[in-house]
Short mmCIF file of C-alpha atoms in Angstrom, two decimals:
data_model
loop_
_atom_site.label_atom_id
_atom_site.label_comp_id
_atom_site.label_asym_id
_atom_site.label_seq_id
_atom_site.Cartn_x
_atom_site.Cartn_y
_atom_site.Cartn_z
CA MET S 1 150.71 261.41 237.16
CA ASP S 2 147.32 262.85 237.17
CA LYS S 3 148.74 266.44 236.01
CA ALA S 4 147.79 268.65 232.31
CA TYR S 5 149.50 270.95 231.05
CA CYS S 6 149.87 273.02 227.51
CA HIS S 7 151.92 271.72 224.47
CA LEU S 8 152.41 275.48 223.32
CA SER S 9 153.05 277.40 226.47
CA GLN S 10 155.63 275.29 227.32
CA THR S 11 157.17 275.79 223.96
CA ALA S 12 156.97 279.01 224.41
CA SER S 13 158.23 279.35 227.95
CA ARG S 14 161.54 276.88 226.83
CA LYS S 15 162.56 279.16 223.89
CA GLY S 16 162.05 282.29 225.66
CA LEU S 17 159.57 283.43 223.74
CA ALA S 18 156.89 284.08 226.90
CA THR S 19 157.42 287.20 227.96
CA SER S 20 153.32 287.88 228.81
CA SER S 21 153.14 289.00 233.73
CA LYS S 22 150.33 286.70 233.53
CA ILE S 23 152.14 283.08 232.88
CA SER S 24 150.56 280.76 234.38
CA GLN S 25 153.08 278.09 236.19
CA THR S 26 149.82 275.77 236.52
CA PHE S 27 149.96 274.81 232.94
CA ILE S 28 153.42 274.91 231.97
CA ALA S 29 155.47 273.65 235.22
CA THR S 30 153.16 272.24 238.41
CA GLY S 31 150.53 270.86 236.55
CA TYR S 32 146.32 271.50 236.38
CA THR S 33 145.38 268.87 238.75
CA ASN S 34 141.35 270.28 239.38
CA TRP S 35 139.61 267.88 237.13
CA ASN S 36 136.33 268.79 239.06
CA ASP S 37 136.66 271.34 236.87
CA ALA S 38 137.97 270.61 234.18
CA ASN S 39 136.15 272.33 230.76
CA ARG S 40 136.26 275.99 232.53
CA GLY S 41 139.70 275.49 233.90
CA PHE S 42 140.76 275.24 230.19
CA MET S 43 138.91 277.09 228.41
CA LYS S 44 140.07 280.10 230.47
CA HIS S 45 143.66 279.37 229.49
CA GLU S 46 142.50 279.18 226.08
CA GLN S 47 141.57 282.72 226.22
CA SER S 48 144.39 283.68 228.56
CA ASP S 49 147.04 286.66 227.28
CA CYS S 50 149.49 283.53 228.60
CA HIS S 51 147.82 281.08 225.71
CA LEU S 52 147.39 283.48 223.16
CA GLU S 53 150.74 285.08 223.89
CA SER S 54 152.67 281.82 222.61
CA VAL S 55 150.13 280.45 219.82
CA GLN S 56 151.58 284.83 218.46
CA ARG S 57 155.15 284.33 219.78
CA LEU S 58 155.52 281.08 217.76
CA ASN S 59 154.01 281.48 214.96
CA LEU S 60 156.03 284.32 214.43
CA ASP S 61 159.49 282.60 214.71
CA LYS S 62 158.66 279.53 212.30
CA SER S 63 157.76 282.64 209.50
CA ASN S 64 160.40 285.10 210.06
CA GLN S 65 163.55 282.39 209.17
CA ASP S 66 166.59 284.13 207.80
CA ILE S 67 166.62 286.58 204.94
CA GLY S 68 170.03 284.73 202.72
CA ILE S 69 167.06 281.62 203.36
CA ALA S 70 164.47 283.13 202.11
CA ILE S 71 166.49 284.58 199.08
CA THR S 72 167.72 281.32 198.52
CA GLU S 73 164.80 279.54 198.13
CA GLN S 74 163.16 282.00 196.13
CA VAL S 75 165.83 281.83 193.88
CA SER S 76 166.41 277.99 192.94
CA ASP S 77 162.11 277.27 193.21
CA LEU S 78 162.57 280.09 190.07
CA ARG S 79 165.06 278.49 188.18
CA GLU S 80 163.33 275.02 188.71
CA LYS S 81 160.71 276.71 187.01
CA ASN S 82 162.85 278.71 184.65
CA ARG S 83 164.48 275.79 183.62
CA SER S 84 161.41 273.29 183.12
CA CYS S 85 159.78 275.68 180.57
CA LEU S 86 163.18 276.27 178.56
CA LEU S 87 163.57 272.05 178.28
CA THR S 88 159.46 272.53 177.29
CA ILE S 89 161.15 274.69 174.14
CA ILE S 90 163.46 272.03 173.47
CA SER S 91 161.29 269.23 173.68
CA ASN S 92 159.12 270.93 171.41
CA LEU S 93 161.65 272.15 168.87
CA LYS S 94 163.61 269.26 168.67
CA PHE S 95 159.28 267.14 167.88
CA LEU S 96 159.21 269.49 164.96
CA GLY S 97 162.32 268.98 163.69
CA ARG S 98 162.77 265.61 164.17
CA GLN S 99 159.27 265.09 162.53
CA GLY S 100 160.23 267.58 159.34
CA LEU S 101 157.72 270.12 160.20
CA PRO S 102 158.24 273.83 159.86
CA LEU S 103 158.56 276.03 162.45
CA ARG S 104 157.92 278.91 160.53
CA GLY S 105 155.25 280.70 158.71
CA ARG S 106 155.81 283.46 155.91
CA ALA S 107 153.46 286.17 157.24
CA ASP S 108 151.44 285.37 160.58
CA ASP S 109 154.20 283.73 163.46
CA SER S 110 151.27 283.87 166.09
CA ASP S 111 149.99 280.60 163.03
CA SER S 112 153.35 279.00 163.19
CA ASN S 113 153.46 275.25 163.80
CA PHE S 114 156.18 275.91 166.70
CA ASN S 115 153.75 278.34 168.64
CA GLN S 116 150.85 276.68 168.44
CA LEU S 117 152.39 273.83 170.59
CA ASN S 118 154.08 275.82 172.93
CA VAL S 119 149.82 276.44 173.30
CA LEU S 120 149.07 272.53 172.54
CA ARG S 121 151.15 272.36 176.13
CA CYS S 122 150.32 275.47 178.19
CA GLU S 123 146.64 273.37 178.68
CA ASP S 124 149.49 270.70 180.18
CA ASN S 125 151.58 273.22 182.11
CA PRO S 126 150.20 275.91 184.00
CA ASN S 127 154.08 277.29 184.13
CA PHE S 128 154.47 277.25 180.99
CA ARG S 129 151.45 279.49 180.56
CA GLU S 130 153.21 282.47 182.61
CA TRP S 131 156.24 281.98 180.65
CA LEU S 132 154.33 283.02 177.25
CA VAL S 133 152.95 285.32 178.89
CA ARG S 134 155.68 287.03 179.88
CA LYS S 135 156.73 290.23 177.58
CA SER S 136 160.27 289.67 177.08
CA GLU S 137 163.04 286.40 177.13
CA LYS S 138 160.85 283.71 176.04
CA PHE S 139 163.63 282.63 174.23
CA THR S 140 160.59 281.82 171.88
CA SER S 141 162.83 284.15 168.61
CA PRO S 142 163.60 283.18 165.29
CA GLU S 143 167.50 283.58 166.45
CA ILE S 144 167.03 281.28 169.40
CA GLN S 145 165.70 279.21 167.73
CA ASN S 146 168.17 279.01 164.93
CA GLU S 147 170.23 278.60 167.57
CA LEU S 148 168.87 275.57 169.14
CA LEU S 149 168.32 274.15 166.08
CA LYS S 150 172.15 274.19 166.50
CA ILE S 151 173.15 273.44 169.64
CA MET S 152 170.78 269.57 168.84
CA SER S 153 172.41 269.21 165.31
CA GLN S 154 175.87 269.82 167.08
CA ILE S 155 175.37 267.62 169.34
CA VAL S 156 173.89 264.26 167.00
CA VAL S 157 176.49 265.18 164.79
CA ARG S 158 179.29 264.50 167.06
CA GLY S 159 177.23 261.81 168.24
CA ILE S 160 177.42 260.11 165.74
CA SER S 161 181.49 261.26 164.32
CA GLU S 162 182.48 259.12 168.52
CA ASP S 163 181.08 256.55 167.16
CA ILE S 164 182.86 256.24 163.77
CA ARG S 165 185.62 256.77 165.79
CA ASN S 166 185.13 253.78 167.57
CA SER S 167 184.42 251.34 164.97
CA LEU S 168 187.39 252.45 163.81
CA TYR S 169 186.54 251.86 159.04
CA PHE S 170 184.16 253.80 157.05
CA ALA S 171 183.31 254.29 153.54
CA LEU S 172 182.47 258.24 152.58
CA MET S 173 179.24 259.11 149.85
CA ALA S 174 179.23 262.04 148.02
CA ASP S 175 177.39 263.66 145.88
CA GLU S 176 176.32 267.51 144.67
CA THR S 177 172.99 268.50 143.44
CA THR S 178 170.79 271.98 142.62
CA ASP S 179 168.65 272.47 145.07
CA VAL S 180 165.70 275.11 145.09
CA SER S 181 167.47 278.57 144.96
CA ASN S 182 169.78 277.92 142.59
CA ARG S 183 172.28 276.75 145.23
CA GLU S 184 175.39 274.48 144.89
CA GLN S 185 174.82 271.53 147.72
CA LEU S 186 177.00 269.56 148.41
CA VAL S 187 175.83 265.88 150.64
CA VAL S 188 177.92 264.14 152.34
CA CYS S 189 176.60 260.09 154.60
CA ILE S 190 179.73 257.85 156.21
CA ARG S 191 178.56 254.00 156.58
CA TRP S 192 179.85 251.74 159.07
CA ILE S 193 179.57 248.77 161.57
CA ASP S 194 179.17 248.83 164.66
CA GLU S 195 180.60 246.15 166.65
CA GLN S 196 177.07 243.95 166.81
CA LEU S 197 178.32 244.15 162.79
CA GLU S 198 174.82 246.55 162.60
CA VAL S 199 175.79 248.49 159.26
CA HIS S 200 174.75 251.78 159.32
CA GLU S 201 174.64 255.20 157.13
CA ASP S 202 174.38 258.22 158.33
CA PHE S 203 173.33 261.80 156.30
CA ILE S 204 176.57 264.48 157.53
CA GLY S 205 175.67 267.51 155.98
CA LEU S 206 174.25 270.37 153.80
CA TYR S 207 177.12 272.22 153.36
CA GLN S 208 177.07 274.85 150.22
CA ILE S 209 179.89 274.60 147.44
CA ASP S 210 181.05 277.71 145.05
CA ASP S 211 181.33 275.76 142.10
CA THR S 212 181.18 271.88 141.35
CA CYS S 213 185.19 271.02 140.63
CA ALA S 214 186.70 268.02 141.48
CA LYS S 215 188.81 270.12 143.84
CA THR S 216 186.22 272.17 145.60
CA ILE S 217 184.37 268.53 146.05
CA SER S 218 187.38 266.85 146.94
CA ASP S 219 188.19 269.28 150.22
CA SER S 220 184.95 270.34 151.44
CA ILE S 221 184.84 265.80 152.11
CA GLN S 222 188.16 266.77 153.79
CA ASP S 223 186.90 269.89 155.47
CA VAL S 224 183.72 267.93 156.74
CA LEU S 225 186.30 264.97 158.18
CA LEU S 226 188.20 267.55 160.03
CA ARG S 227 185.20 269.08 161.46
CA LEU S 228 184.42 265.93 163.09
CA ASN S 229 187.48 265.21 163.99
CA ILE S 230 188.01 261.34 162.06
CA SER S 231 190.84 261.07 160.47
CA LEU S 232 191.43 260.29 156.50
CA SER S 233 193.49 257.07 157.23
CA GLN S 234 190.28 255.55 158.50
CA CYS S 235 188.84 255.35 155.52
CA ARG S 236 187.88 252.46 152.79
CA GLY S 237 186.00 252.91 150.29
CA GLN S 238 184.44 255.58 147.98
CA THR S 239 181.07 255.77 146.28
CA TYR S 240 179.68 258.58 143.85
CA ASP S 241 178.29 258.80 140.67
CA GLY S 242 179.48 258.85 137.32
CA ALA S 243 180.24 262.36 136.97
CA SER S 244 183.62 262.51 135.47
CA ALA S 245 184.26 264.92 138.58
CA MET S 246 183.66 262.76 140.99
CA SER S 247 184.77 259.57 139.37
CA GLY S 248 187.24 260.94 136.78
CA PRO S 249 190.54 258.52 137.88
CA LYS S 250 192.65 261.91 136.90
CA SER S 251 191.79 264.28 138.44
CA GLY S 252 188.75 263.52 139.84
CA VAL S 253 187.48 263.36 143.60
CA GLN S 254 187.59 259.46 143.70
CA LYS S 255 190.92 260.17 142.56
CA ARG S 256 191.42 263.17 145.05
CA ILE S 257 190.38 261.25 147.82
CA LYS S 258 192.89 258.18 146.67
CA ASP S 259 195.54 260.47 146.07
CA GLU S 260 194.82 261.40 150.60
CA GLN S 261 194.19 257.20 151.20
CA PRO S 262 195.36 254.98 149.07
CA LYS S 263 193.35 251.81 150.66
CA ALA S 264 189.73 254.60 149.80
CA LEU S 265 189.03 252.05 147.11
CA TYR S 266 185.73 253.87 144.78
CA ASN S 267 182.96 252.38 143.75
CA HIS S 268 180.70 253.91 141.28
CA CYS S 269 177.30 253.75 143.61
CA HIS S 270 175.73 250.17 141.60
CA GLY S 271 172.06 252.06 142.15
CA HIS S 272 173.14 254.60 139.02
CA ARG S 273 174.79 251.54 137.09
CA LEU S 274 171.89 249.61 137.21
CA ASN S 275 169.85 253.39 135.69
CA LEU S 276 171.58 253.42 133.40
CA ALA S 277 172.23 250.00 132.16
CA CYS S 278 168.21 249.92 131.85
CA SER S 279 168.04 253.52 130.11
CA ASP S 280 170.72 252.40 127.18
CA SER S 281 169.14 249.85 126.47
CA ILE S 282 165.73 251.24 126.78
CA LYS S 283 166.77 253.50 123.65
CA MET S 284 168.32 250.60 121.87
CA VAL S 285 164.75 249.17 120.96
CA LYS S 286 162.39 251.89 119.42
CA ILE S 287 158.87 250.90 120.90
CA MET S 288 160.01 251.71 124.30
CA CYS S 289 161.67 254.27 124.08
CA ASP S 290 158.36 255.52 122.47
CA ASN S 291 156.34 253.67 125.21
CA LEU S 292 157.83 255.59 127.88
CA ASP S 293 157.28 258.79 125.87
CA THR S 294 153.60 258.11 125.53
CA THR S 295 153.52 256.98 128.93
CA GLN S 296 154.94 260.11 130.36
CA GLU S 297 152.16 262.71 128.21
CA ILE S 298 149.98 260.78 129.43
CA THR S 299 150.74 261.14 133.36
CA LYS S 300 151.10 264.87 132.20
CA LEU S 301 148.37 264.44 130.99
CA VAL S 302 146.08 263.78 133.87
CA LYS S 303 148.86 264.90 136.51
CA LYS S 304 149.60 267.97 135.57
CA SER S 305 145.44 269.01 135.49
CA PRO S 306 143.39 268.91 138.50
CA GLN S 307 140.00 269.13 135.95
CA ARG S 308 141.42 265.70 134.74
CA ASP S 309 142.44 264.36 137.96
CA THR S 310 138.60 264.54 138.88
CA GLN S 311 137.20 263.86 136.28
CA LEU S 312 139.48 260.96 135.97
CA GLU S 313 138.50 259.34 139.96
CA LYS S 314 135.22 260.12 138.94
CA ILE S 315 135.20 257.65 136.09
CA ARG S 316 137.11 255.17 137.70
CA LYS S 317 134.55 254.85 141.23
CA ALA S 318 131.67 254.99 138.62
CA ALA S 319 133.41 251.86 136.54
CA LEU S 320 134.14 249.88 140.13
CA PHE S 321 130.46 250.91 141.07
CA GLU S 322 129.01 249.24 137.82
CA SER S 323 132.05 246.51 137.47
CA GLU S 324 130.09 245.15 141.36
CA ASP S 325 134.19 244.94 142.08
CA ASP S 326 134.75 245.15 145.64
CA TYR S 327 138.22 246.18 144.79
CA MET S 328 139.88 249.41 142.89
CA TYR S 329 143.14 249.74 141.33
CA ALA S 330 145.47 252.53 142.01
CA GLY S 331 145.13 255.59 139.68
CA ILE S 332 148.25 257.14 137.54
CA HIS S 333 151.98 256.82 138.48
CA VAL S 334 154.07 260.49 137.63
CA LEU S 335 156.32 258.63 135.83
CA CYS S 336 160.17 260.95 136.79
CA PRO S 337 162.41 260.79 135.12
CA THR S 338 165.00 260.96 138.48
CA ARG S 339 163.87 258.00 139.93
CA TRP S 340 164.29 254.70 139.34
CA THR S 341 162.16 252.81 141.29
CA VAL S 342 159.02 253.66 139.86
CA LYS S 343 158.38 252.50 136.42
CA ALA S 344 156.69 250.06 136.24
CA ASP S 345 154.56 251.46 138.69
CA ALA S 346 153.01 253.92 136.24
CA MET S 347 152.87 251.24 133.17
CA ILE S 348 151.18 248.87 135.20
CA ALA S 349 148.96 251.57 136.59
CA ILE S 350 148.07 252.84 132.71
CA ILE S 351 147.32 249.08 132.13
CA ASN S 352 144.77 249.09 134.84
CA ASN S 353 143.03 252.40 134.31
CA TYR S 354 143.12 251.16 130.22
CA GLU S 355 139.03 251.62 129.51
CA SER S 356 138.31 255.10 132.53
CA LEU S 357 141.90 257.08 130.35
CA LYS S 358 139.99 256.03 127.00
CA LYS S 359 136.73 258.35 128.63
CA LEU S 360 139.10 260.53 129.55
CA TRP S 361 140.00 261.46 126.64
CA GLU S 362 136.96 261.63 125.81
CA TRP S 363 135.36 263.56 128.19
CA SER S 364 138.75 266.19 127.69
CA LEU S 365 137.78 266.91 123.67
CA ASP S 366 134.63 267.95 124.63
CA LYS S 367 135.81 269.76 127.12
CA LEU S 368 139.08 271.18 126.03
CA LYS S 369 139.28 274.68 123.30
CA ASP S 370 142.78 275.57 123.27
CA THR S 371 143.97 273.19 120.25
CA ASP S 372 147.92 272.86 121.29
CA MET S 373 145.85 270.47 123.95
CA LYS S 374 143.89 268.51 122.03
CA ALA S 375 145.97 267.97 119.90
CA ARG S 376 148.10 266.62 122.51
CA VAL S 377 145.51 263.81 123.69
CA ARG S 378 144.08 263.16 120.14
CA GLY S 379 147.50 262.24 120.16
CA VAL S 380 147.32 259.60 123.50
CA GLU S 381 144.52 257.96 122.33
CA ALA S 382 145.75 257.44 119.11
CA HIS S 383 148.76 255.67 120.76
CA MET S 384 146.46 253.89 123.55
CA GLN S 385 144.54 252.28 120.29
CA ARG S 386 147.85 250.68 118.94
CA PHE S 387 147.93 247.11 120.05
CA ASP S 388 151.98 247.92 120.01
CA PHE S 389 151.88 251.00 122.37
CA PHE S 390 149.55 248.60 124.37
CA PHE S 391 152.59 245.14 123.81
CA GLY S 392 155.57 247.68 124.20
CA LEU S 393 153.43 249.36 128.15
CA SER S 394 153.18 245.35 129.29
CA LEU S 395 156.58 244.10 128.03
CA GLY S 396 158.07 247.30 129.98
CA GLU S 397 155.60 246.53 132.44
CA CYS S 398 157.25 242.57 132.54
CA LEU S 399 160.69 244.08 132.52
CA LEU S 400 160.82 247.17 134.57
CA ARG S 401 159.11 245.19 137.15
CA ASN S 402 162.73 243.20 137.48
CA ALA S 403 164.90 246.32 136.87
CA ASP S 404 162.28 248.13 139.66
CA ASN S 405 162.29 245.17 142.22
CA LEU S 406 166.43 245.39 141.77
CA SER S 407 167.29 248.80 142.48
CA ALA S 408 164.81 248.92 145.74
CA GLY S 409 167.27 245.68 146.94
CA LEU S 410 169.83 248.12 146.32
CA GLN S 411 169.21 250.60 148.26
CA THR S 412 169.16 248.52 151.64
CA LYS S 413 171.24 249.68 154.08
CA ASP S 414 172.89 245.99 155.24
CA LEU S 415 173.29 244.49 152.34
CA SER S 416 176.92 243.59 151.00
CA ALA S 417 178.46 243.71 147.43
CA ALA S 418 178.46 239.92 147.18
CA GLU S 419 174.05 239.02 147.82
CA GLU S 420 174.08 242.06 145.10
CA LYS S 421 175.76 240.26 143.16
CA VAL S 422 173.08 237.57 143.79
CA MET S 423 169.91 240.05 142.97
CA ALA S 424 171.71 241.28 140.21
CA LEU S 425 172.52 237.30 138.85
CA LYS S 426 169.09 236.27 139.59
CA THR S 427 167.86 239.50 137.83
CA VAL S 428 168.96 239.17 134.66
CA LYS S 429 168.06 234.75 134.84
CA ALA S 430 164.81 235.84 135.43
CA ILE S 431 164.28 238.82 131.62
CA SER S 432 166.29 235.85 130.39
CA LEU S 433 164.31 233.20 131.09
CA MET S 434 161.43 235.53 128.94
CA ARG S 435 162.91 235.14 126.13
CA ASN S 436 162.50 231.26 124.87
CA ASP S 437 160.10 230.49 122.77
CA ASP S 438 157.01 228.62 125.69
CA ALA S 439 157.38 231.96 127.81
CA TYR S 440 156.58 234.08 125.26
CA THR S 441 154.04 232.44 124.14
CA LEU S 442 152.46 232.52 127.05
CA PHE S 443 152.98 236.86 127.36
CA TRP S 444 151.86 236.83 123.72
CA GLN S 445 148.15 235.33 124.40
CA LYS S 446 148.08 237.75 127.99
CA VAL S 447 149.00 240.52 126.08
CA THR S 448 146.98 240.14 123.49
CA LYS S 449 143.12 238.41 125.62
CA PHE S 450 143.71 241.47 127.48
CA ALA S 451 144.20 244.08 124.23
CA GLN S 452 141.24 242.51 122.79
CA LEU S 453 138.77 243.27 126.78
CA LYS S 454 140.86 245.95 126.89
CA GLY S 455 139.47 247.27 123.46
CA VAL S 456 142.70 248.08 121.43
CA ASP S 457 143.18 246.63 117.71
CA GLU S 458 143.66 243.55 116.42
CA PRO S 459 148.01 242.67 115.95
CA CYS S 460 149.22 243.68 112.40
CA LEU S 461 152.35 243.23 110.24
CA PRO S 462 153.85 246.44 108.74
CA ARG S 463 154.29 247.82 105.83
CA GLN S 464 157.23 245.40 103.82
CA LYS S 465 159.87 247.86 103.28
CA ARG S 466 162.40 246.63 101.18
CA MET S 467 166.30 247.81 101.91
CA PRO S 468 167.27 250.74 99.31
CA ALA S 469 169.66 248.89 96.34
CA ARG S 470 172.71 251.38 97.56
CA LEU S 471 173.40 249.48 101.17
CA GLU S 472 172.30 246.49 100.36
CA THR S 473 176.00 243.78 100.65
CA GLY S 474 174.12 240.84 99.08
CA ASN S 475 171.92 239.26 97.34
CA ALA S 476 170.15 237.52 100.27
CA GLU S 477 166.13 238.05 100.14
CA PRO S 478 165.75 240.75 102.91
CA HIS S 479 163.62 239.20 105.53
CA TYR S 480 159.59 239.80 106.59
CA HIS S 481 158.15 238.05 109.44
CA GLU S 482 154.66 235.85 108.28
CA THR S 483 152.99 236.91 112.02
CA PRO S 484 152.23 239.75 114.17
CA GLU S 485 153.92 237.14 117.32
CA GLY S 486 156.92 236.62 115.38
CA TYR S 487 156.61 240.80 114.42
CA PHE S 488 156.44 241.18 117.61
CA GLY S 489 158.75 238.61 119.42
CA ARG S 490 161.99 240.49 117.87
CA PHE S 491 161.27 242.41 120.43
CA ILE S 492 162.23 240.57 123.97
#
């Protein structure tokens, strides 16, 4: 068929949109066949009222859709944009909460982590930028932040509680502490094992309590389990510290929980027990007790003074440059009495920085004007010059290194009771081996060699003292050590 038709004119005519009196039947029904003058004929039809009206009516027909459909599509698009912006806000809160970062500042909220993260996310999401410039309903207020965080925490805790219920059995771990606002807080954790025999220790929450009596704590623990829909009948163990309110055999928390569930066996925290055993053992040896006190005084003098800490760093770098060594030992560690795995690190840090510390004391005495502070510096300087301090420092590092390693191992969540016992026995064996004559001789030679290199006084025997006659119970002569090696060996 050698004919030409106008598609737009035909479509408008078929839909009844073409109402012009000059409808061209040639391009609609009969077809155009004058190919000798085709260019002029096509241009004439393109400019005709029939063609122009057809184009206009077809475009208008596309734009004039149902008003309900148009509104629905607009609302749907707006809802999708709002949902995307709200999810962005939630993801920002989730990130800050997961990393333990504060959301807001004290004064200027515009510089807070939350707002700055929102500004950063605007670079990837133009719709989010428009959302933030709105004057209201941005869902960025502190109240909304707290509510969203609470919802997220509830989702996490509910997931944990469901896993615990599916695992059938669990063990309780709880401790009471006082926060910086002087409020009593109860920490509750639950230990459980999944189907793959993987051990989980999940933090459930911090709960403010009115007092630290056993009844209040036990009631709080049972209330937490009730809120999580976890039955106490599934409890097979409970672990707390040795405080009387927690471990009391008559009315302690463990006794009250055991009255409700006799199968919930109580176990004194092994980390606490190790710390108590080490503390009591050290207190019985005067040289070790005095040594820890001096070590703590040294760390306080350095770490609680930015000026002395900076000067010590300069001295250490200068010593490293003079020795042309590529390795610089770690700086001074704080000897924290409430942490169990840092005592050996604090002692070895003092040994490695012995010469630098002695130079620091000389510098401090020249700069200080406070007589009390000068007396403290002179005291630790005199102690560090004595051999008994250096010996106690070296001995304490060897002994407490084993204890610190055991303490770190006991804190491993997937460690079984049998493995804990093996680790404890190996630690006792390692410490016991230090008490034989050959091991002590090697230790003595090492300590005296290092003491000489660090400019410490030579080992000497203390002044011989006789026991008061009123305390003597026999006629035997008092025993005196003949050599410093024998005298210091009695501390091992």
